[in-house]
Amino acid sequence: MGETGSRIGWNTLVTFLSRVSTRVMKLAGSIVFANIAGAAALGTLYVFMSLYRVGRRLTTLGMGPTIVTRVAEARAQDAPDETGRIVATSLAIRCLPLTVLAIGGYIFADAVGAYVGIGNTWLYLVTTIGATIIYSTGRAVLSGIKRVDLSSSLDVIRDIGITAAQIALILLGFEAFGLVVGFVVGILIAAVVSLLLVLPHLDASTPSIT
């Protein structure tokens, strides 16, 4: 009982600190970037982010809670191989709308690029949304195995990666491009870290989606 209470307390503390730090980081980043990169560059990022949010909602399909529940059930039944199948199935389902978005983005690449204001916007969007699928799936799995502390920490890692990459690119002379690509890099970092955290909990064999 004591160990369970300590785990709950630790998870609660980490979750709270993660939420506070991410909000502070986003607010500070917006103020700094507006002064360094300029309002125009920040506006370009916001337009890109609006398209990203639409794509994210279309591809995540609200499956996060379902993944958490199914993984928790597999854990309770001591069936680690089932976790691998859940992850594989979730990724396969989420990649279907991503494929449609990628095709549509390629067809209307010029229009999308003109709307946002930077070239290859569709490619950055598809890359970011794909990385988000991996990141959000990994986050849900960690929550399902009761490692809420790790799943919450992923948000901090994501935001630190985004901010660091954006600052580095801005200092190299990129403005709007740096803000957008920095965001892409940060999401990719979070996706890689989520994979590293989740893989040990999957079955060693290649998961089957059947």
Tab-separated table of C-alpha atoms in Angstrom, residues 3-112:
chain	number	residue	atom	x	y	z
A	3	GLU	CA	4.587	1.663	-2.468
A	4	THR	CA	1.340	2.257	-4.348
A	5	GLY	CA	0.775	5.520	-2.502
A	6	SER	CA	4.321	6.647	-3.237
A	7	ARG	CA	3.868	5.824	-6.936
A	8	ILE	CA	0.601	7.770	-7.109
A	9	GLY	CA	2.171	10.736	-5.335
A	10	TRP	CA	5.185	10.673	-7.637
A	11	ASN	CA	3.054	10.440	-10.770
A	12	THR	CA	0.873	13.312	-9.579
A	13	LEU	CA	3.880	15.507	-8.834
A	14	VAL	CA	5.573	14.814	-12.163
A	15	THR	CA	2.328	15.394	-14.081
A	16	PHE	CA	1.732	18.706	-12.309
A	17	LEU	CA	5.296	19.929	-12.862
A	18	SER	CA	5.193	18.822	-16.499
A	19	ARG	CA	2.006	20.773	-17.185
A	20	VAL	CA	3.295	23.902	-15.458
A	21	SER	CA	6.679	23.785	-17.191
A	22	THR	CA	5.181	23.242	-20.643
A	23	ARG	CA	2.812	26.192	-20.252
A	24	VAL	CA	5.567	28.466	-18.957
A	25	MET	CA	7.883	27.353	-21.762
A	26	LYS	CA	5.273	28.000	-24.437
A	27	LEU	CA	4.475	31.457	-23.065
A	28	ALA	CA	8.134	32.420	-22.727
A	29	GLY	CA	8.867	31.037	-26.191
A	30	SER	CA	6.105	33.087	-27.788
A	31	ILE	CA	7.399	36.294	-26.177
A	32	VAL	CA	11.034	35.622	-27.086
A	33	PHE	CA	10.309	34.523	-30.647
A	34	ALA	CA	8.065	37.524	-31.279
A	35	ASN	CA	10.970	39.802	-30.360
A	36	ILE	CA	13.765	37.863	-32.057
A	37	ALA	CA	12.177	36.335	-35.151
A	38	GLY	CA	9.480	38.962	-35.578
A	39	ALA	CA	5.701	38.936	-35.634
A	40	ALA	CA	5.583	37.884	-39.301
A	41	ALA	CA	7.628	34.733	-38.643
A	42	LEU	CA	5.531	33.918	-35.605
A	43	GLY	CA	2.391	34.345	-37.709
A	44	THR	CA	3.751	31.837	-40.223
A	45	LEU	CA	4.279	29.344	-37.398
A	46	TYR	CA	0.719	29.847	-36.171
A	47	VAL	CA	-0.684	29.164	-39.644
A	48	PHE	CA	1.429	26.014	-39.871
A	49	MET	CA	0.268	24.980	-36.405
A	50	SER	CA	-3.381	25.396	-37.364
A	51	LEU	CA	-2.951	22.960	-40.256
A	52	TYR	CA	-0.975	20.616	-38.027
A	53	ARG	CA	-3.729	20.530	-35.414
A	54	VAL	CA	-6.320	19.631	-38.035
A	55	GLY	CA	-4.128	16.827	-39.367
A	56	ARG	CA	-3.389	15.585	-35.859
A	57	ARG	CA	-7.077	15.298	-35.020
A	58	LEU	CA	-7.802	13.483	-38.262
A	59	THR	CA	-5.058	10.920	-37.638
A	60	THR	CA	-5.093	10.327	-33.884
A	61	LEU	CA	-8.809	9.462	-34.174
A	62	GLY	CA	-9.318	9.844	-30.428
A	63	MET	CA	-7.709	6.452	-29.893
A	64	GLY	CA	-5.545	7.487	-26.937
A	65	PRO	CA	-7.968	6.445	-24.146
A	66	THR	CA	-8.687	3.159	-25.929
A	67	ILE	CA	-4.979	2.347	-26.153
A	68	VAL	CA	-4.524	3.157	-22.468
A	69	THR	CA	-7.398	0.843	-21.500
A	70	ARG	CA	-6.338	-2.042	-23.740
A	71	VAL	CA	-2.697	-1.860	-22.625
A	72	ALA	CA	-3.754	-1.747	-18.970
A	73	GLU	CA	-5.885	-4.875	-19.528
A	74	ALA	CA	-2.971	-6.662	-21.219
A	75	ARG	CA	-0.720	-5.705	-18.325
A	76	ALA	CA	-3.237	-7.009	-15.799
A	77	GLN	CA	-3.382	-10.311	-17.698
A	78	ASP	CA	0.428	-10.476	-17.870
A	79	ALA	CA	0.343	-10.585	-21.681
A	80	PRO	CA	3.188	-8.391	-22.991
A	81	ASP	CA	2.823	-9.772	-26.513
A	82	GLU	CA	-0.716	-8.356	-26.594
A	83	THR	CA	0.716	-4.875	-25.994
A	84	GLY	CA	2.773	-5.265	-29.156
A	85	ARG	CA	-0.321	-6.177	-31.152
A	86	ILE	CA	-2.239	-3.217	-29.715
A	87	VAL	CA	0.536	-0.811	-30.709
A	88	ALA	CA	0.872	-2.279	-34.205
A	89	THR	CA	-2.875	-2.166	-34.803
A	90	SER	CA	-3.132	1.414	-33.542
A	91	LEU	CA	-0.291	2.593	-35.749
A	92	ALA	CA	-1.748	0.837	-38.785
A	93	ILE	CA	-5.178	2.435	-38.283
A	94	ARG	CA	-3.716	5.880	-37.707
A	95	CYS	CA	-1.478	5.658	-40.759
A	96	LEU	CA	-4.453	5.235	-43.096
A	97	PRO	CA	-5.673	8.860	-42.825
A	98	LEU	CA	-2.036	9.999	-42.764
A	99	THR	CA	-1.539	8.381	-46.163
A	100	VAL	CA	-4.580	10.196	-47.525
A	101	LEU	CA	-3.270	13.499	-46.133
A	102	ALA	CA	0.157	12.864	-47.651
A	103	ILE	CA	-1.335	12.238	-51.091
A	104	GLY	CA	-3.548	15.306	-50.826
A	105	GLY	CA	-0.643	17.415	-49.579
A	106	TYR	CA	1.528	16.329	-52.482
A	107	ILE	CA	-1.183	17.112	-55.023
A	108	PHE	CA	-1.844	20.561	-53.557
A	109	ALA	CA	1.749	21.220	-52.453
A	110	ASP	CA	1.995	24.616	-54.160
A	111	ALA	CA	-1.271	25.866	-52.702
A	112	VAL	CA	-0.375	24.693	-49.195
